[in-house]
CSV table of C-alpha atoms in Angstrom, one decimal:
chain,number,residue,atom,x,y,z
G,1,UNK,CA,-152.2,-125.2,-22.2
G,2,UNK,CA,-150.2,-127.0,-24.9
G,3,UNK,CA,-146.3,-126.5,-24.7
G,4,UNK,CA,-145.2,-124.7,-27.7
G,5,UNK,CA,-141.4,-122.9,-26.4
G,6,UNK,CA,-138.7,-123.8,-23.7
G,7,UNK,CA,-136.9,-120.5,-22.6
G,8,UNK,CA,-133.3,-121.5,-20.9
G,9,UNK,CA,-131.0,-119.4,-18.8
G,10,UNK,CA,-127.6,-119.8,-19.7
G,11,UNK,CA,-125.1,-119.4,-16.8
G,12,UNK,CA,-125.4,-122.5,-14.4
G,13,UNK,CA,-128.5,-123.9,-16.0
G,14,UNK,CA,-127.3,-124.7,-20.1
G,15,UNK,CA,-123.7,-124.7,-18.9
G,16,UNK,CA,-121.0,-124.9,-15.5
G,17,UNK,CA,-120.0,-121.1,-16.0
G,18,UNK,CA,-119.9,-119.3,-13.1
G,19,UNK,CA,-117.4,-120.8,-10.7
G,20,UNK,CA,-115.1,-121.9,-13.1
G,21,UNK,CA,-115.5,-119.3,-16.0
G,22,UNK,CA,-116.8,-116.1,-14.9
G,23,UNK,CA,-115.3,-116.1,-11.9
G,24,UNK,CA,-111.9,-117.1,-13.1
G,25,UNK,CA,-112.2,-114.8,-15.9
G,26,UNK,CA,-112.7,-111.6,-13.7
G,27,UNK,CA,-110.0,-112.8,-11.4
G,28,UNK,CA,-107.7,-112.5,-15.4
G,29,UNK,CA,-109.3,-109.3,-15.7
G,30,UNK,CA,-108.5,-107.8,-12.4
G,31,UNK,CA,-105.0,-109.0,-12.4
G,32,UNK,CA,-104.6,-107.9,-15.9
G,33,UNK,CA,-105.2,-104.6,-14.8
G,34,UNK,CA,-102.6,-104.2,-11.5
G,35,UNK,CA,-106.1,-104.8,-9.6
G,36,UNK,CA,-105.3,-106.4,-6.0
G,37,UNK,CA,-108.6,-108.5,-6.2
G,38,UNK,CA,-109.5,-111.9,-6.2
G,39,UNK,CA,-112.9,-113.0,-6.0
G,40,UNK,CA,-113.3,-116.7,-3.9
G,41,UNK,CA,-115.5,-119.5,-4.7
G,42,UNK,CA,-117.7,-118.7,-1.7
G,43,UNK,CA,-117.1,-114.7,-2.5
G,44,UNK,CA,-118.3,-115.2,-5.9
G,45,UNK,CA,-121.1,-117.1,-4.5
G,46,UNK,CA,-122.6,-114.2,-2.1
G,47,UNK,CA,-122.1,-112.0,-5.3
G,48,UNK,CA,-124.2,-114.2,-7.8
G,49,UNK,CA,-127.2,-112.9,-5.6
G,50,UNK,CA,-126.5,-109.5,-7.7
G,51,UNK,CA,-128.0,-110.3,-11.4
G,52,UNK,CA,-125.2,-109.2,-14.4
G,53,UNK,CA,-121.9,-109.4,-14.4
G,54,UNK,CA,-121.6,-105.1,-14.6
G,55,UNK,CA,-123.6,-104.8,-11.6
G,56,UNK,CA,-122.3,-107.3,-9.4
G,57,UNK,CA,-118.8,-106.0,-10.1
G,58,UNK,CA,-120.3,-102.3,-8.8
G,59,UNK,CA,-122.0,-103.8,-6.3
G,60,UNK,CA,-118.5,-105.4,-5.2
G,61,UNK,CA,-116.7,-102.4,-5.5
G,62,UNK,CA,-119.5,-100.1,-3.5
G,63,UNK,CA,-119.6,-102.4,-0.7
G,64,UNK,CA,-116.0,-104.1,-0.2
G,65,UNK,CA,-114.3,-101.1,-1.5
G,66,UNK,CA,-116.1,-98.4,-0.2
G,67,UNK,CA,-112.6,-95.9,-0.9
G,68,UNK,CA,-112.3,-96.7,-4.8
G,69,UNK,CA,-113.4,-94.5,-6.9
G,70,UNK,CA,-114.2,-95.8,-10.5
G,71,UNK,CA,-117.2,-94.6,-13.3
G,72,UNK,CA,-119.1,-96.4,-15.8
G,73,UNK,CA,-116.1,-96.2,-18.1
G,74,UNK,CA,-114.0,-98.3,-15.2
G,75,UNK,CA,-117.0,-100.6,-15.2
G,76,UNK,CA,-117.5,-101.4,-18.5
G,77,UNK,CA,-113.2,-101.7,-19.5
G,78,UNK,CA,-113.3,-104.6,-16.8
G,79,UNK,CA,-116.2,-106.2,-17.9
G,80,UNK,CA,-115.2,-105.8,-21.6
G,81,UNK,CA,-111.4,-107.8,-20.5
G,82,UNK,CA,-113.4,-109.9,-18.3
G,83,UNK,CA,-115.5,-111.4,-21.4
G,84,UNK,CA,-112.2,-111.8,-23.4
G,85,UNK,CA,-110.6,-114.4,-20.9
G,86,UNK,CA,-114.1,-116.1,-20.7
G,87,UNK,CA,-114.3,-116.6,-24.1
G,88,UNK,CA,-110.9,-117.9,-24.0
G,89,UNK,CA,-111.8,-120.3,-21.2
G,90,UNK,CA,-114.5,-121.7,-23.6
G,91,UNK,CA,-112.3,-121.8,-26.4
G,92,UNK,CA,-110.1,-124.0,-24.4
G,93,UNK,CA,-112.7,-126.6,-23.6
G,94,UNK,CA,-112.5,-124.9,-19.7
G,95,UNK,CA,-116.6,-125.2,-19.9
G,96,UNK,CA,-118.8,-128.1,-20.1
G,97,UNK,CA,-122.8,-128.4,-20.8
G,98,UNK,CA,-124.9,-129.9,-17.8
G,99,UNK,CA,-126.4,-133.3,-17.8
G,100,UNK,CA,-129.3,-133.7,-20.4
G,101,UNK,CA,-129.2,-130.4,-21.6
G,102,UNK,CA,-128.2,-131.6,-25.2
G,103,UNK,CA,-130.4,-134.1,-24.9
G,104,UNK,CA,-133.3,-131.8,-24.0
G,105,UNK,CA,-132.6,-129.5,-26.4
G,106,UNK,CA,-131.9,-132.1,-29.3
G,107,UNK,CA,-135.5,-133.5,-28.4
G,108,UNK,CA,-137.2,-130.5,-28.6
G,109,UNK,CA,-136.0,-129.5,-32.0
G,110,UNK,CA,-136.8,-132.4,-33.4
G,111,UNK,CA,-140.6,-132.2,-32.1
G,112,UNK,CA,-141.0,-128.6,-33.5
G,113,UNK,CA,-140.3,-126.9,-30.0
G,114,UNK,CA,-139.6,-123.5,-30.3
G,115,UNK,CA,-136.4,-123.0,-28.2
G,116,UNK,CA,-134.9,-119.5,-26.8
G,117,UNK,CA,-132.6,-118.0,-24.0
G,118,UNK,CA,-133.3,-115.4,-22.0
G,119,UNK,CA,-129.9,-114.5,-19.9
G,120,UNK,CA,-128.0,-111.2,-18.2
G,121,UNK,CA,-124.9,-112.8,-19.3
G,122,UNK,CA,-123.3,-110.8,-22.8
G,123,UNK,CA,-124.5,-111.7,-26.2
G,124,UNK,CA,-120.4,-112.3,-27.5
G,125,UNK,CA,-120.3,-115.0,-24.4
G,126,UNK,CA,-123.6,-116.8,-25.3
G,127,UNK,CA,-122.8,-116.8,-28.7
G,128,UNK,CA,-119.6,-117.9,-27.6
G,129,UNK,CA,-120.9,-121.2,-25.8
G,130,UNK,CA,-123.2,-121.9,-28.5
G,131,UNK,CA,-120.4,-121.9,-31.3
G,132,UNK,CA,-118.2,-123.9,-29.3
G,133,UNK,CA,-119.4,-125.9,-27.0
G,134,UNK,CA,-122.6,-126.8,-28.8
G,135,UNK,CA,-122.6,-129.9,-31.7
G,136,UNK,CA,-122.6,-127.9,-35.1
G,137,UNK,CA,-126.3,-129.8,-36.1
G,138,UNK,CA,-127.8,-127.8,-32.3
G,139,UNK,CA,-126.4,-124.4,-33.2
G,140,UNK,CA,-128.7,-122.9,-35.1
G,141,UNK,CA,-131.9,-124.5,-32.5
G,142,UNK,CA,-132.3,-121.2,-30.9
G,143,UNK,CA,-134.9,-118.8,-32.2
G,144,UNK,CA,-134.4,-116.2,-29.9
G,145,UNK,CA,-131.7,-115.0,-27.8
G,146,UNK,CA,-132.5,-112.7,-25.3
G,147,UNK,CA,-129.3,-111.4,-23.1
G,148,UNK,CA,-127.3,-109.2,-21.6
G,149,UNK,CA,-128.4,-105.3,-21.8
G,150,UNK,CA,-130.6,-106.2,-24.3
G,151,UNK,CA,-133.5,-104.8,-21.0
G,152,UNK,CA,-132.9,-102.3,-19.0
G,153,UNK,CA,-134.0,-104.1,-15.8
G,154,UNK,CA,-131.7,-107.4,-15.4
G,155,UNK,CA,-133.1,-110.3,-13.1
G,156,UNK,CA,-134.9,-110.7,-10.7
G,157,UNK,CA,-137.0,-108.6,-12.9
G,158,UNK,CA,-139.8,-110.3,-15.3
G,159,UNK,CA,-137.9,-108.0,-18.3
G,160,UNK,CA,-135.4,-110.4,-20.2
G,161,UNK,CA,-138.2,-113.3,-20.2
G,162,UNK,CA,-141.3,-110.8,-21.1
G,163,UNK,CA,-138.7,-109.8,-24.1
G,164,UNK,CA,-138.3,-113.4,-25.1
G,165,UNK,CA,-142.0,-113.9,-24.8
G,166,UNK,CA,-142.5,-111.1,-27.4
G,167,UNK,CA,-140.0,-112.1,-29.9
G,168,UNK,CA,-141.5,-115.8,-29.5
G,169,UNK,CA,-144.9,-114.3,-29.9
G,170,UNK,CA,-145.9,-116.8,-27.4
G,171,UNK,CA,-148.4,-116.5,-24.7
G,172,UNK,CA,-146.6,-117.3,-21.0
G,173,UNK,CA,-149.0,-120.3,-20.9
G,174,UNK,CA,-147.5,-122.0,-23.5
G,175,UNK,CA,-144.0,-121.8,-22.6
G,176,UNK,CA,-141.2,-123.2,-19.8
G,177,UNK,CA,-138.2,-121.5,-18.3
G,178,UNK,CA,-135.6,-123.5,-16.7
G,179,UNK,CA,-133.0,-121.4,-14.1
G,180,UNK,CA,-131.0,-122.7,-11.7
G,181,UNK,CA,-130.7,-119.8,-9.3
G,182,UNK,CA,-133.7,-118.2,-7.5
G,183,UNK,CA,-132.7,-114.9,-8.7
G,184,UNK,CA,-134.1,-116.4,-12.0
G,185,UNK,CA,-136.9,-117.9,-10.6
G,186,UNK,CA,-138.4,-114.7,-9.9
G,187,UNK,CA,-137.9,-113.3,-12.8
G,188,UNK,CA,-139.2,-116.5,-15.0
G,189,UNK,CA,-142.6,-116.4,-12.5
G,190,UNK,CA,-142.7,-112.9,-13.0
G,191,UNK,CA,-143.3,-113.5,-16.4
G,192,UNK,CA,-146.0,-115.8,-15.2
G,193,UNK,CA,-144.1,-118.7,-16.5
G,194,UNK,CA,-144.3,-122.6,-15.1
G,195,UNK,CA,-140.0,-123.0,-14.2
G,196,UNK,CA,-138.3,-125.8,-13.5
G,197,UNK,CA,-134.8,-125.0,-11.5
G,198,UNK,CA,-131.8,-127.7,-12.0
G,199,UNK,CA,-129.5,-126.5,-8.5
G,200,UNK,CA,-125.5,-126.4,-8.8
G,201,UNK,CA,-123.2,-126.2,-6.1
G,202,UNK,CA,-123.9,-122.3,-5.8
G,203,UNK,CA,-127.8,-122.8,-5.8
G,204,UNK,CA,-128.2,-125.8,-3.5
G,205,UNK,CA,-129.7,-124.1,-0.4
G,206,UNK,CA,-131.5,-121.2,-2.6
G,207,UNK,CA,-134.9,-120.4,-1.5
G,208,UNK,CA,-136.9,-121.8,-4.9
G,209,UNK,CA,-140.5,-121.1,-3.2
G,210,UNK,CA,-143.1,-121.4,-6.3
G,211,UNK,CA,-140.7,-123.3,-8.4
G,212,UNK,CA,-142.7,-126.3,-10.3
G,213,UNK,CA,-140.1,-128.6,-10.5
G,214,UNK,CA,-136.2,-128.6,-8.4
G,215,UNK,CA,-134.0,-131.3,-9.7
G,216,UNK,CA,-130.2,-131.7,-9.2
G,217,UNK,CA,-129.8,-131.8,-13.2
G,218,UNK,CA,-132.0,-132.5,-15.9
G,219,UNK,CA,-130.6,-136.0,-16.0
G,220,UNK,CA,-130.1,-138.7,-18.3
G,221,UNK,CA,-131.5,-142.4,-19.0
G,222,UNK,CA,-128.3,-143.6,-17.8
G,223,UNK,CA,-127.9,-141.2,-14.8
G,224,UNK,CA,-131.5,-140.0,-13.4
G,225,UNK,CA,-132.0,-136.9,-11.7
G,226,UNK,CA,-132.8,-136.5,-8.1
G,227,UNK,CA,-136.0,-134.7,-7.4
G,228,UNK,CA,-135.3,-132.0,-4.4
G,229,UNK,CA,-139.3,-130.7,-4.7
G,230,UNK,CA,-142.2,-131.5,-7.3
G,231,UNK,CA,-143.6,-133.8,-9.3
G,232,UNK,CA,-141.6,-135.5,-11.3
G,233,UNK,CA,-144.7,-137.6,-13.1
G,234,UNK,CA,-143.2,-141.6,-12.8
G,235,UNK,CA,-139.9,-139.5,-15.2
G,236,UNK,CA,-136.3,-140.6,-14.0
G,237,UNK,CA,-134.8,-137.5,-16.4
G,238,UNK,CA,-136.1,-134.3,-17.7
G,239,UNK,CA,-137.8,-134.7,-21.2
G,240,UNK,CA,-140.5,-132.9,-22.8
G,241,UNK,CA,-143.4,-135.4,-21.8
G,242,UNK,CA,-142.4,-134.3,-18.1
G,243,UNK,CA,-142.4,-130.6,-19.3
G,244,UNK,CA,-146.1,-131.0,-20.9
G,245,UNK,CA,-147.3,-132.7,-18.1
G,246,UNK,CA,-145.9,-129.4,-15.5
G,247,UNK,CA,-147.3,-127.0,-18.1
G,248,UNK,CA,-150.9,-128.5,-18.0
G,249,UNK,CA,-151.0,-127.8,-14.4
């Protein structure tokens, strides 16, 4: 069918977040609070198999520190500090966009592509990214934003992207996710969308069975993308010719 929406995760996939932003910002959070954590690169790695930042952090607690006790309250006071400092961090300029994805994005908008996000990161830190980190003309290019507990069921569940189907009013058909973890994968072909995965450091070695496309980045005319699986159609960077010709499939 014809391509009418892209649908973007946020963390990893629009934007370098997680190793050097959410990580960092819990590691604030915890030591803010007298907490004796500190969550590793390869820690925080194993933990970004859990989807949403509340429920890795209880996941993390329930199996590392078996002894602590802490409620909902606890959960949600970290979380709450936790998204403080990462909003800082982009504030700072700590966070940068991935290859091509203003380039994608500024394509799309200017060929009438619908574009929304569907993420279990916080609606403060998307809005966050967008305001800052986005050029003033791009930041309004989003017609829906789907995220955080906006769904009661956070990925791998279909939820989030069945929600940002809905608001779109968009048949799956017509759409493309792109996700850069598998955890997000299942959850964009859950949805019964055609997804496109751009890997990161923490992703690399990810089973992406069923993905329609794995690249290293969406790429650039300047700096093409390497093509780990799929078809990338004669394309040396991700562009919406490539992502009609996956969607016809």
């Amino acid at each position: 069918m014809s391509l009418s929406a892209l649908i973007f995760d946020v963390d990893g996939t629009l934007a370098e977040t997680e190793r050097d932003g959410h990580r960092v910002a819990f590691n604030h959070a915890f030591k803010s609070l007298g907490l004796p954590w500190c969550w590793s690169v390869e820690l925080y790695g194993n933990l970004l198999a859990i989807g949403g930042g509340k429920e890795r952090l209880k996941y993390y607690l329930t199996n590392f520190h078996p002894d602590f006790t802490f409620d909902d309250d606890f959960i949600v006071k970290v979380y709450q500090l936790k998204n403080k400092y990462f909003q800082q961090l982009i504030t700072e300029n700590k966070i940068s966009l991935r290859p091509g994805v203003i380039r994608l994005i500024t394509e799309a908008k200017e060929s009438n592509i619908k574009m929304a996000i569907a993420s279990t990161s916080g609606i403060d830190n998307v809005e966050a990214l967008i305001n800052h980190i986005f050029p003033a003309h791009l930041q309004d290019c989003f017609a829906v934003i789907v995220a955080g507990d906006m769904v009661a069921q956070k990925k791998p569940a279909p939820s989030i992207y069945l929600l940002a189907l809905q608001k779109l009013q968009l048949p799956p058909q017509e759409c493309l996710a792109i996700e850069d973890t598998a955890v997000g994968l299942r959850a964009a072909k859950g949805a019964g969308l055609t997804t496109v995965i751009t890997v990161n450091d923490y992703t690399l070695h990810d089973d992406f069975t069923g993905a329609d496309l794995i690249l290293n980045n969406l790429g650039e005319p300047s700096l093409p993308f390497s093509v780990i699986a799929g078809d990338s159609y004669g394309e040396t960077f991700f562009n919406l010719n490539l992502a009609k010709s996956l969607n016809e499939l």
